[in-house]
Coordinates of C-alpha atoms and ligand atoms in Angstrom, one line a residue:
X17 CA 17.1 -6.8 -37.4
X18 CA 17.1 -6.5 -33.6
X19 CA 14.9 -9.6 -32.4
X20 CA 16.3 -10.2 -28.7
X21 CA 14.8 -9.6 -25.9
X22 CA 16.9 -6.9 -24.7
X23 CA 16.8 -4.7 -28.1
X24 CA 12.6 -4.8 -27.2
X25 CA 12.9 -3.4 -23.9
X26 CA 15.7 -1.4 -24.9
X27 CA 13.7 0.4 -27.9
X28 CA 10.9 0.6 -26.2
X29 CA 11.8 2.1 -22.9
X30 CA 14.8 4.6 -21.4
X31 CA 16.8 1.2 -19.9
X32 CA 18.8 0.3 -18.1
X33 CA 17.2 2.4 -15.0
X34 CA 18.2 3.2 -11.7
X35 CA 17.2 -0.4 -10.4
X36 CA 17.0 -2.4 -13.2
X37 CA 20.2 -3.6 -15.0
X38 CA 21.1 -6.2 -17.1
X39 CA 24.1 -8.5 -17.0
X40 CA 25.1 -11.4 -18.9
X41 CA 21.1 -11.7 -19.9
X42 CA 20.1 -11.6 -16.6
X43 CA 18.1 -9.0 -14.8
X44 CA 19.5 -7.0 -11.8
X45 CA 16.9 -5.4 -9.6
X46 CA 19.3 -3.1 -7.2
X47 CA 22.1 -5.2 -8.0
X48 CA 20.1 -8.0 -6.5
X49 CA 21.0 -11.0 -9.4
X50 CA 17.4 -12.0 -9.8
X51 CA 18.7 -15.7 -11.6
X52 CA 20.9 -16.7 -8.9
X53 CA 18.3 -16.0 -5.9
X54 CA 16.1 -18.1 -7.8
X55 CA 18.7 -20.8 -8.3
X56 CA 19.1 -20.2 -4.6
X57 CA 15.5 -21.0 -3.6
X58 CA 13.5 -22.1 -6.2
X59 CA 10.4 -20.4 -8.0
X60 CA 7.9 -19.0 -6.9
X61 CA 8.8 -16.6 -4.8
X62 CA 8.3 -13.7 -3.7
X63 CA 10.6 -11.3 -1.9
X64 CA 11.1 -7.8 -0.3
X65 CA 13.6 -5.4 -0.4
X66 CA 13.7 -3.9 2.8
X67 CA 16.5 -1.0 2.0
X68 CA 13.5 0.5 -0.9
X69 CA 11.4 1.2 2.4
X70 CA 13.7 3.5 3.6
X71 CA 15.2 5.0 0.4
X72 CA 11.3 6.3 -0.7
X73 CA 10.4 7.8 3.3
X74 CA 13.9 9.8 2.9
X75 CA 12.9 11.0 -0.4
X76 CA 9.6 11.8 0.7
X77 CA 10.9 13.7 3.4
X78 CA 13.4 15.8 1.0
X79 CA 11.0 16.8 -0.9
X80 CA 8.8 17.9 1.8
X81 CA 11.7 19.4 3.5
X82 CA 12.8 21.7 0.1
X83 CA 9.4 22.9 -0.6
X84 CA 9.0 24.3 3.3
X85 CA 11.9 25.6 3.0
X86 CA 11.6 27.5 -0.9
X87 CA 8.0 28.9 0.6
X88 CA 9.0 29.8 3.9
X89 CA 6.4 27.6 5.1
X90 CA 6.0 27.8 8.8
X91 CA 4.1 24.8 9.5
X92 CA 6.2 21.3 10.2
X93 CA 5.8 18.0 8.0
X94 CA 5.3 14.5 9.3
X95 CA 5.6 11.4 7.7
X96 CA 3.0 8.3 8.7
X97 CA 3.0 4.8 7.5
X98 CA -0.1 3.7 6.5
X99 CA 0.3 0.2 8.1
X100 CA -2.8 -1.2 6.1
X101 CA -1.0 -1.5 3.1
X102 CA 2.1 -3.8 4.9
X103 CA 1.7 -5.1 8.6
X104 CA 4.2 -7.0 8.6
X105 CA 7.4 -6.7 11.2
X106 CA 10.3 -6.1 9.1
X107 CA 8.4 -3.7 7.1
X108 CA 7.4 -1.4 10.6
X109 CA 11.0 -2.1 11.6
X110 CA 12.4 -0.8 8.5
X111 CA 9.8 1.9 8.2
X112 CA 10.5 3.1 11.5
X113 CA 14.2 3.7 11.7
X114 CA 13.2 6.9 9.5
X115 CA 11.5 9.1 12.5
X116 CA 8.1 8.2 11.1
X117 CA 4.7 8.5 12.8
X118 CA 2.0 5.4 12.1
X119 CA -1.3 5.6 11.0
X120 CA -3.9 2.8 12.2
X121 CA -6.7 1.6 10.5
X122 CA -8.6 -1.4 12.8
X123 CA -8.5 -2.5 16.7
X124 CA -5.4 -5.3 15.7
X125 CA -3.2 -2.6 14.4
X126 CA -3.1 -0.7 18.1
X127 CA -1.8 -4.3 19.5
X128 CA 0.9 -3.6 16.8
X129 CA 1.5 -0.5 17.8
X130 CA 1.9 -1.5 21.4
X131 CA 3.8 -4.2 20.7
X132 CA 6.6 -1.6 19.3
X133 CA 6.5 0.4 22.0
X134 CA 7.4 -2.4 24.5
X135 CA 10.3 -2.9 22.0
X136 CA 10.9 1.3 22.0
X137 CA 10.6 1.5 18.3
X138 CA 7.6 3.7 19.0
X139 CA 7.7 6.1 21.8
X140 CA 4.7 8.5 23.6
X141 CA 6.1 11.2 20.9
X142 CA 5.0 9.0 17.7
X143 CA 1.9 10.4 16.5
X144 CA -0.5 7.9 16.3
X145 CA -3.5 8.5 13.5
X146 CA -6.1 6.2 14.1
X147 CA -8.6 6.1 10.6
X148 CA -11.3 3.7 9.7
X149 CA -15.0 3.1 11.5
X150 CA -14.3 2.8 14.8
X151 CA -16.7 0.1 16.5
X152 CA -15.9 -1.5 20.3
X153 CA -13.1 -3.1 20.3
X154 CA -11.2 -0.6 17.9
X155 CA -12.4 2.2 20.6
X156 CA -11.4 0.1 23.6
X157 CA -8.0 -0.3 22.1
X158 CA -7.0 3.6 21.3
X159 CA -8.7 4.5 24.3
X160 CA -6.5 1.8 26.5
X161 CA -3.4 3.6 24.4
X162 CA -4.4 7.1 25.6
X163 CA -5.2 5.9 28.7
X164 CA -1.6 4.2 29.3
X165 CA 0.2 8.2 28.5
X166 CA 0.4 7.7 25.0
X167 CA -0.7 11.3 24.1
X168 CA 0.1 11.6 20.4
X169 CA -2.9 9.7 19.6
X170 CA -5.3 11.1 17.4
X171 CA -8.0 9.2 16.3
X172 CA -10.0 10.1 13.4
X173 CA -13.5 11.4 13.6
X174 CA -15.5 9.3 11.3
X175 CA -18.7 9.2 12.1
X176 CA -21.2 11.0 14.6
X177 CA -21.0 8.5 17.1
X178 CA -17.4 8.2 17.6
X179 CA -16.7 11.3 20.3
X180 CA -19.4 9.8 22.4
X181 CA -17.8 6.2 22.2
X182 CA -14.5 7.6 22.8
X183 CA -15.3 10.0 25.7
X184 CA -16.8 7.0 27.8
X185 CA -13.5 5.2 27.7
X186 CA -10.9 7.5 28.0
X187 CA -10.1 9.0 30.9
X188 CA -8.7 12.1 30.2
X189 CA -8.9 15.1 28.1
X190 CA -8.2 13.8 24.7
X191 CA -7.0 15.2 20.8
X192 CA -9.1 14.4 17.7
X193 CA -9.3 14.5 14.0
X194 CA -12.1 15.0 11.8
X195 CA -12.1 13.4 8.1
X196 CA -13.6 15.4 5.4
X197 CA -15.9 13.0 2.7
X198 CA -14.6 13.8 -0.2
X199 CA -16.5 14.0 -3.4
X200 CA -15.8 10.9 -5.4
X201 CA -14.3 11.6 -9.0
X202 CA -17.1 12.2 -11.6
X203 CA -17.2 9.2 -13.3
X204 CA -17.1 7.4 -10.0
X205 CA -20.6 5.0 -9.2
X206 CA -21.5 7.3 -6.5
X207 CA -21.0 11.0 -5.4
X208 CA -19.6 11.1 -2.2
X209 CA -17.0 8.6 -0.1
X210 CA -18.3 6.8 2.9
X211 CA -15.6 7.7 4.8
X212 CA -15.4 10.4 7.2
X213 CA -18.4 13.6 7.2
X214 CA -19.3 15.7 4.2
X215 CA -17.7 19.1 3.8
X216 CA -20.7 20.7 4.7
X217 CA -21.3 19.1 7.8
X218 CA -18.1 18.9 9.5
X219 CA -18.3 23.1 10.8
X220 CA -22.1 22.5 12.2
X221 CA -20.5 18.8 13.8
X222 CA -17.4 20.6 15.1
X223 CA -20.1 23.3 17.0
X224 CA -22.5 20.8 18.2
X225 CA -20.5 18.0 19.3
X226 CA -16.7 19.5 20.3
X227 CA -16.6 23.1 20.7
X228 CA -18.1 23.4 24.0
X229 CA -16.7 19.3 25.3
X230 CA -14.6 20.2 28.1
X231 CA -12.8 16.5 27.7
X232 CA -12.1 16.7 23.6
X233 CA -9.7 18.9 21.8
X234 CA -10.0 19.2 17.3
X235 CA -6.3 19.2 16.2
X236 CA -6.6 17.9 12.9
X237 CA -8.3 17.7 9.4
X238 CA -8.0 14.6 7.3
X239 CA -8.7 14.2 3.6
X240 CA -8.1 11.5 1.6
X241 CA -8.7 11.4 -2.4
X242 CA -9.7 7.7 -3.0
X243 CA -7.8 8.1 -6.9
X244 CA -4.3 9.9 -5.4
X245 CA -2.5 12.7 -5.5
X246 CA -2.6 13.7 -9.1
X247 CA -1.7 16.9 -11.4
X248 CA -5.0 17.2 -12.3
X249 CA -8.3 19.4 -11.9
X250 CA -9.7 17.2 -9.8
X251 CA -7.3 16.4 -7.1
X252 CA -6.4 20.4 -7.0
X253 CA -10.3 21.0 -6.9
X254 CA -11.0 18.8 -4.3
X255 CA -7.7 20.3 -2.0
X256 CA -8.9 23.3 -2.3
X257 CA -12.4 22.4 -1.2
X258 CA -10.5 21.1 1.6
X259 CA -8.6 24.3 2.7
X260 CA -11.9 26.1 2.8
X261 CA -13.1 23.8 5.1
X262 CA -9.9 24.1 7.3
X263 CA -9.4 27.9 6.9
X264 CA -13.4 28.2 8.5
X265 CA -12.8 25.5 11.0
X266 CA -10.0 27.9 12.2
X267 CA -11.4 30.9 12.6
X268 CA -13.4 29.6 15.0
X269 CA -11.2 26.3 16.6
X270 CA -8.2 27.3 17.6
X271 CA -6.6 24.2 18.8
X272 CA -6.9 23.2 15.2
X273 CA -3.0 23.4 14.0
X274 CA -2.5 20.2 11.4
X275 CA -4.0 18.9 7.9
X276 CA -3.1 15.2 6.8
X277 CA -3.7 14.9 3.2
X278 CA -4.0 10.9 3.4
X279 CA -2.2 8.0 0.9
X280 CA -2.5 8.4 -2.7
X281 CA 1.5 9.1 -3.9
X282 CA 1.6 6.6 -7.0
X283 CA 4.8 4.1 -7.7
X284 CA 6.4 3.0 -10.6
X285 CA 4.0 0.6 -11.9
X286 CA 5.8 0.7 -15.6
X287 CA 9.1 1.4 -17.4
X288 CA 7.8 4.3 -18.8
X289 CA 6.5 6.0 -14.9
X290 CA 7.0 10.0 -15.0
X291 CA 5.6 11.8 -11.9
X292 CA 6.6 14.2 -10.5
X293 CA 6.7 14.2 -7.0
X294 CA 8.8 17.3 -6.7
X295 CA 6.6 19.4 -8.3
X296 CA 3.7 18.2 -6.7
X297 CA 5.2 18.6 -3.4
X298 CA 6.0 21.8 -4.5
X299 CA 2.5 22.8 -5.7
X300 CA 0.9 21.5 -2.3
X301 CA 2.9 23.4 0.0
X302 CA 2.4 26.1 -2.4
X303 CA -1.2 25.8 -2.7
X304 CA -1.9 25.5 1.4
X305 CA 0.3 28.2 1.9
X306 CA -1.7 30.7 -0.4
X307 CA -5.1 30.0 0.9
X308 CA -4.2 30.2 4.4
X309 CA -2.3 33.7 3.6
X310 CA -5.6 34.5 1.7
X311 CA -8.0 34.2 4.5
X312 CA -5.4 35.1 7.0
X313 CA -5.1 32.0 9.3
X314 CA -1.9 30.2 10.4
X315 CA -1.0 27.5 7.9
X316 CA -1.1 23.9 9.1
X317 CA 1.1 21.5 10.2
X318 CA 0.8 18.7 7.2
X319 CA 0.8 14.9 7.5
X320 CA 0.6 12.5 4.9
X321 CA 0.4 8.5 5.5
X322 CA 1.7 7.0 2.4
X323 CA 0.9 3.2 2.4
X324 CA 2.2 2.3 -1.3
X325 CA 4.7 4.8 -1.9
X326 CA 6.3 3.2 1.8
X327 CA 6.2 -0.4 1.1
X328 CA 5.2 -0.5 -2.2
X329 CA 8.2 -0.8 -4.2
X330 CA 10.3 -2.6 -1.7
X331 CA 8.5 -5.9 -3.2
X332 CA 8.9 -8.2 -6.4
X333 CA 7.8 -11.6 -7.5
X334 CA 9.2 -14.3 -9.7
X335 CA 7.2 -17.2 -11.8
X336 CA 8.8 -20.1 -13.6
X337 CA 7.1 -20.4 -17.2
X338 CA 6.1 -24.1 -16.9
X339 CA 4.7 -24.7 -20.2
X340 CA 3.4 -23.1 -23.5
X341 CA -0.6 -23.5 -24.5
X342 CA -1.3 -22.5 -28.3
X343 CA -4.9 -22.4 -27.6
X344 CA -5.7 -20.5 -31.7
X345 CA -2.9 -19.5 -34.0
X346 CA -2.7 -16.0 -32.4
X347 CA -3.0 -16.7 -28.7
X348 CA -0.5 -18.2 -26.5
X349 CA -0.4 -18.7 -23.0
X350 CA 2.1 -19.2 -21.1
X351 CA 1.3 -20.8 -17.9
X352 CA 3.3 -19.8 -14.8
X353 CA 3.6 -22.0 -11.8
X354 CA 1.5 -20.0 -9.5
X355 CA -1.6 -17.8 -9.4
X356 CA -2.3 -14.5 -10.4
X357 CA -5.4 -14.4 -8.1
X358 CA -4.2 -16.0 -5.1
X359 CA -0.1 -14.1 -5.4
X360 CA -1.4 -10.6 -7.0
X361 CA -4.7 -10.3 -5.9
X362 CA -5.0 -6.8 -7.5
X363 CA -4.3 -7.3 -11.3
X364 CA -7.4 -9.7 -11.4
X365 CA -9.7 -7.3 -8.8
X366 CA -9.2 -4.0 -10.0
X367 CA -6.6 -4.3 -13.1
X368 CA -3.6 -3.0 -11.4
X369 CA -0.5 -2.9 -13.5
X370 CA 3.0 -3.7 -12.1
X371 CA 6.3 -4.4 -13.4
X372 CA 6.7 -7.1 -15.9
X373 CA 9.9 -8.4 -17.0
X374 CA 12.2 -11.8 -17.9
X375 CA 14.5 -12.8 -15.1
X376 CA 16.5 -14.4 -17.5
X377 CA 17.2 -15.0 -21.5
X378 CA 17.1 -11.6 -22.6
X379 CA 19.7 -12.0 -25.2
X380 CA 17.0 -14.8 -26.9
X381 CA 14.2 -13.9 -29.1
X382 CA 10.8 -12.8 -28.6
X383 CA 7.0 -13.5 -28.9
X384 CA 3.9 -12.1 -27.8
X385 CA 2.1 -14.2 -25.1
X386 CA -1.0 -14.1 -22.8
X387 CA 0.3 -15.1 -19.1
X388 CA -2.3 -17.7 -17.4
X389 CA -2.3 -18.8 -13.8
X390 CA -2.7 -22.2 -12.2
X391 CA -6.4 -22.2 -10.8
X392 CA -8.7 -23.1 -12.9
X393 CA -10.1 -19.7 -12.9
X394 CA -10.7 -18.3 -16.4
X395 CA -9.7 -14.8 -14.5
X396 CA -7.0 -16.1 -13.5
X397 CA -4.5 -14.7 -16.1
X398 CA -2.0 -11.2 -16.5
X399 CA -2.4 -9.6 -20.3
X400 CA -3.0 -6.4 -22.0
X401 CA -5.9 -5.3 -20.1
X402 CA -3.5 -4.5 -17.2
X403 CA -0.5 -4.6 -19.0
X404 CA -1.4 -1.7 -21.4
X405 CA 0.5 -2.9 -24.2
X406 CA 0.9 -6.6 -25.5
X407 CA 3.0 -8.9 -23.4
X408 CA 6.2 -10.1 -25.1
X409 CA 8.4 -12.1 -23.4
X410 CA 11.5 -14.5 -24.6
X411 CA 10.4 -17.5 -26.6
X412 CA 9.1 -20.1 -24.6
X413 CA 11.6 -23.7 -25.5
X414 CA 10.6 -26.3 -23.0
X415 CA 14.4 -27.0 -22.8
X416 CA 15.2 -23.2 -21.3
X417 CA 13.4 -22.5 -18.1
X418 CA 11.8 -18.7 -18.4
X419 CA 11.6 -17.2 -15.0
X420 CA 9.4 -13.8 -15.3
X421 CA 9.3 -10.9 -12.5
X422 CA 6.5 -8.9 -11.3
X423 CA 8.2 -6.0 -9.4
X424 CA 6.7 -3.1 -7.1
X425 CA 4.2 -5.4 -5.6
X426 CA 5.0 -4.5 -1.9
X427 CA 1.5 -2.9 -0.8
X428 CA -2.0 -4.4 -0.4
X429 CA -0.9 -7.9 -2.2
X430 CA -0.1 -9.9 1.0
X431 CA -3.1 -8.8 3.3
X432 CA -5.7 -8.8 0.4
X433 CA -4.4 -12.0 -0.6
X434 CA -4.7 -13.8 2.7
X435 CA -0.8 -14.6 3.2
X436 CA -1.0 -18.0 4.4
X437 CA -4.5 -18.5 4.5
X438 CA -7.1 -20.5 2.6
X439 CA -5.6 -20.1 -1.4
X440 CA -8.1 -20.5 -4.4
X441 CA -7.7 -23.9 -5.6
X442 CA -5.6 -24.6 -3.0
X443 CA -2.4 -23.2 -5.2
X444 CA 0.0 -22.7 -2.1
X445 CA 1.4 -19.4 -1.3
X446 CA 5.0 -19.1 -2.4
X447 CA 7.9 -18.7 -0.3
X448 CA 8.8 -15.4 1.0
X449 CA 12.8 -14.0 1.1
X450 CA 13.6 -11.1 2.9
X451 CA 16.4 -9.0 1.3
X452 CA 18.7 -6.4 3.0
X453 CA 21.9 -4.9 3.2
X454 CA 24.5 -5.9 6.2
X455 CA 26.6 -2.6 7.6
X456 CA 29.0 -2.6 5.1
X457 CA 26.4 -2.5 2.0
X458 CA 26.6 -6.3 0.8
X459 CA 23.6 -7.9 0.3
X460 CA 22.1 -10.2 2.7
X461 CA 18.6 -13.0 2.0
X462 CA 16.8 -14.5 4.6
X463 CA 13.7 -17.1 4.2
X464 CA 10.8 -14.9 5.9
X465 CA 8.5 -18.2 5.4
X466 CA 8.2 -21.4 3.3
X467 CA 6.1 -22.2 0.4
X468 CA 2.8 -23.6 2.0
X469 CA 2.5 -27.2 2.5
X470 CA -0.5 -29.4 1.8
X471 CA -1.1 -29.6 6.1
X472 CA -0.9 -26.1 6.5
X473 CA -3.9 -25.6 3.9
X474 CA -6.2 -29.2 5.3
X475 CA -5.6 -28.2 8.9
X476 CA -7.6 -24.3 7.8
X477 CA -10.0 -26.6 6.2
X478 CA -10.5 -28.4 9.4
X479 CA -8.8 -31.8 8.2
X480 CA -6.6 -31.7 10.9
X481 CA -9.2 -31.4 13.9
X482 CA -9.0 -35.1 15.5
X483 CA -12.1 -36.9 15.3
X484 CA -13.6 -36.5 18.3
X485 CA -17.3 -35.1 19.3
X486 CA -17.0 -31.5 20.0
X487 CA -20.5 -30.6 19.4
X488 CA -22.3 -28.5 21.9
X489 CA -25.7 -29.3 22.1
X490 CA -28.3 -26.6 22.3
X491 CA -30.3 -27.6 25.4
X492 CA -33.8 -24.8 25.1
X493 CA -33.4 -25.7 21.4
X494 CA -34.2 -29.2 21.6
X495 CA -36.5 -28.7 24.4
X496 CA -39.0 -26.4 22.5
X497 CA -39.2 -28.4 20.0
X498 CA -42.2 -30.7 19.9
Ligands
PLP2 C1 -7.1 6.9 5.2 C2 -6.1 6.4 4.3 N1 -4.8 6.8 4.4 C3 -3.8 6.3 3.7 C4 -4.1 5.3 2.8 C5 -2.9 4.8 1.9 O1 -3.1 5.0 0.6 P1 -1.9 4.6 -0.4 O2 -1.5 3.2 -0.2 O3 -2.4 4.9 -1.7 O4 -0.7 5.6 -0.1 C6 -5.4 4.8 2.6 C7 -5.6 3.7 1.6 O5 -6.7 3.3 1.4 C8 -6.4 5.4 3.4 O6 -7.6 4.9 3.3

């Protein structure tokens, strides 16, 4: 009978795969030897893969690139990073040596943006897609970037106020989007997204508010499905809903040349992951094509601004197994020396699934276990909810330290987790290694930042303020009261 680790994942999935390998019981995770960067810097940790940022924009742009090409497509593609989902410097610089525009979200992410410009990793000719509710500061910000020459910037219509707040700031002419509401899947709690101006509204807006404004040109439509792009009747519903909008829009607006289509291409959040991005490519181009042909308008230039797909599967983590709890005869825990919560905030808020698989002891047997956190959370555990399936992982023996992975965890966990802010329970944020490949291919690590320490938590909490009498007191206050 096969009762090792590897015959499980071996039966059970098409393994090895194109990044994961196993040598000597060890995982590989592109040919990165997952046991020996532990042994190098200690568990927990987590890491990213910078060389994954670029390999997924390049295949983006292929496929992009072979369905204009099969169609005849006339319009050109551009590829944003959707810096929301990864702010961090090595991921931009990575990002960036790929001939990629950026796509903004708040008023911090245009100091970003600057910031790269005075280092000439951005240049006037980057778009810059500016999304989200703009409010002051946000609007002072894009307008200070138009107004320095940058004149790629296109900020995102998203409410009815925003051309009014924009034109008193920038000095110039200047280029706008508009974002489409879409209509939320059906079995969504409401009908339609918050974000952006319903489809029936955004001709009537474009009349009223920019089609006579001497200082405000419409060059783009944005849509964004909240739940991805997806090969079902939905997603193609709602595109399509979207084209009518843009074919209308125009016939009458004829400074309108592009379409971003948003986020939304999924990663490899399991062993068994089949999409296929080719054909959906494919089936876009396809579909924009057609209806533009149909109502006999030039088709669009197309922009996407993939946040996950970019960064997503660049990043990993790795647990020790510190101890084994038999809480009932059937239930195990296995308790790993960090947080779920605090390290992946997603798998506890909305049940995402990544990646899970033993760093080590692969040639030992198996059992089926329930993963719990530190905090003293009772949501602070990983099992079959997200996981799909049971967990099985090598048999715990206190004697045999079990390191686990969590891998593809390179978008969203870091900001939505706080990275080295206040931590649940005060469970310090793990170290984090940066991974990449020198000029001649060999692999290089590099401690981005250090596990938290007790003083970096108590001076957040204010424990490190000195004690002195800082208190301001309110003067009128005091005075009124009798
Ligand atoms: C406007 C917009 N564009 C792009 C994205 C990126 O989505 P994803 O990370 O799924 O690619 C988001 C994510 O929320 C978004 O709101």
């Amino acid at each position: 009978m096969n009762t090792k680790y590897i015959d499980l994942i071996n039966q059970t999935f098409d393994f090895p795969q194109d990044e994961f390998k196993v040598d000597k019981g060890q995982l590989h995770f592109h040919d990165i030897d997952l046991m020996q960067l532990t042994e190098q810097y200690g568990a927990p940790l987590k890491f990213t893969y910078l060389p994954q940022i670029s390999n997924n924009i390049m295949r983006a742009k292929k496929w992009f690139a072979d369905a204009i090409e099969k169609h005849d497509y006339k319009g050109k593609y551009n590829y944003c990073y959707c810096t929301k989902s990864s702010h961090f410097k090595h991921v931009l610089n990575e990002a960036l040596k790929n001939e990629i525009h950026i796509e903004t979200s708040s008023a911090f992410d245009i100091d970003i943006v600057e910031r790269l410009k005075e280092e000439g990793k951005i240049t006037n000719d980057t778009f810059v897609i500016s999304n989200g509710f703009k409010r002051a500061q946000y609007v002072t910000n894009i307008a200070r970037l138009i107004n320095n020459g940058h004149k790629n910037a296109i900020p995102i219509i998203d409410n009815y106020e925003e051309i009014d707040l924009l034109s008193q700031e920038i000095d110039g002419k200047f280029n706008v989007g508009i974002r489409i509401a879409s209509e939320e899947e059906p079995k969504f709690e409401f009908y339609t997204s918050r974000l952006g101006i319903g489809y029936k509204n955004i001709v009537p807006f474009y009349k009223s508010q920019i089609a006579n404004n001497k200082k405000v040109e419409l060059k783009m439509l944005h849509f964004f499905i909240n739940t991805g792009i997806r090969d079902n009747a939905y997603y193609w519903n709602e595109l399509l809903k979207c084209l009518k909008v843009y074919t209308s829009l125009k016939k009458i607006c004829p400074t309108l040349d592009s379409l971003n289509i948003g986020g939304g291409f999924p990663i490899k959040s399991s062993l068994a992951f089949d999409f296929d991005y080719e054909y959906m490519v494919d089936e876009i181009i396809n579909q924009i094509k057609l209806t533009c042909e149909e109502e006999g308008v030039d088709v669009p230039n197309i922009f996407t601004e993939f946040g996950s797909f970019t960064v997503g599967e660049s990043g990993g983590a790795i647990y020790e197994v510190l101890y084994q709890k038999q809480q009932n005869d059937r239930e195990k825990w296995n308790m790993i020396n960090s947080s779920f919560i605090t390290t992946l905030p997603d798998t506890w808020a909305i049940n995402k699934r990544f990646i899970l698989l033993a760093v080590n002891r692969w040639q030992d047997s198996y059992e089926r276990v329930l993963l719990g956190g530190l905090t003293c959370d009772s949501d602070d555990y990983y099992n079959s909810e997200q996981h799909m399936n049971a967990i099985y992982m090598p048999k715990y023996n206190k004697d045999k330290p079990l390191y686990i992975g969590f891998f593809n965890t390179g978008a969203y966990q870091e900001t939505i987790g706080g990275f080295g802010g206040l931590q649940h329970c005060l469970i310090p944020s793990p170290k984090h290694i940066l991974i990449d490949r020198d000029a001649d291919g060999n692999l290089t690590t590099q401690l981005f930042a250090e596990q938290q320490k007790s003083e970096d938590l108590l001076n957040i909490l204010g424990y490190g303020i000195e004690n002195k009498d800082t208190r301001i007191k309110i003067a009128s206050l005091s005075e009124n009261v009798t």
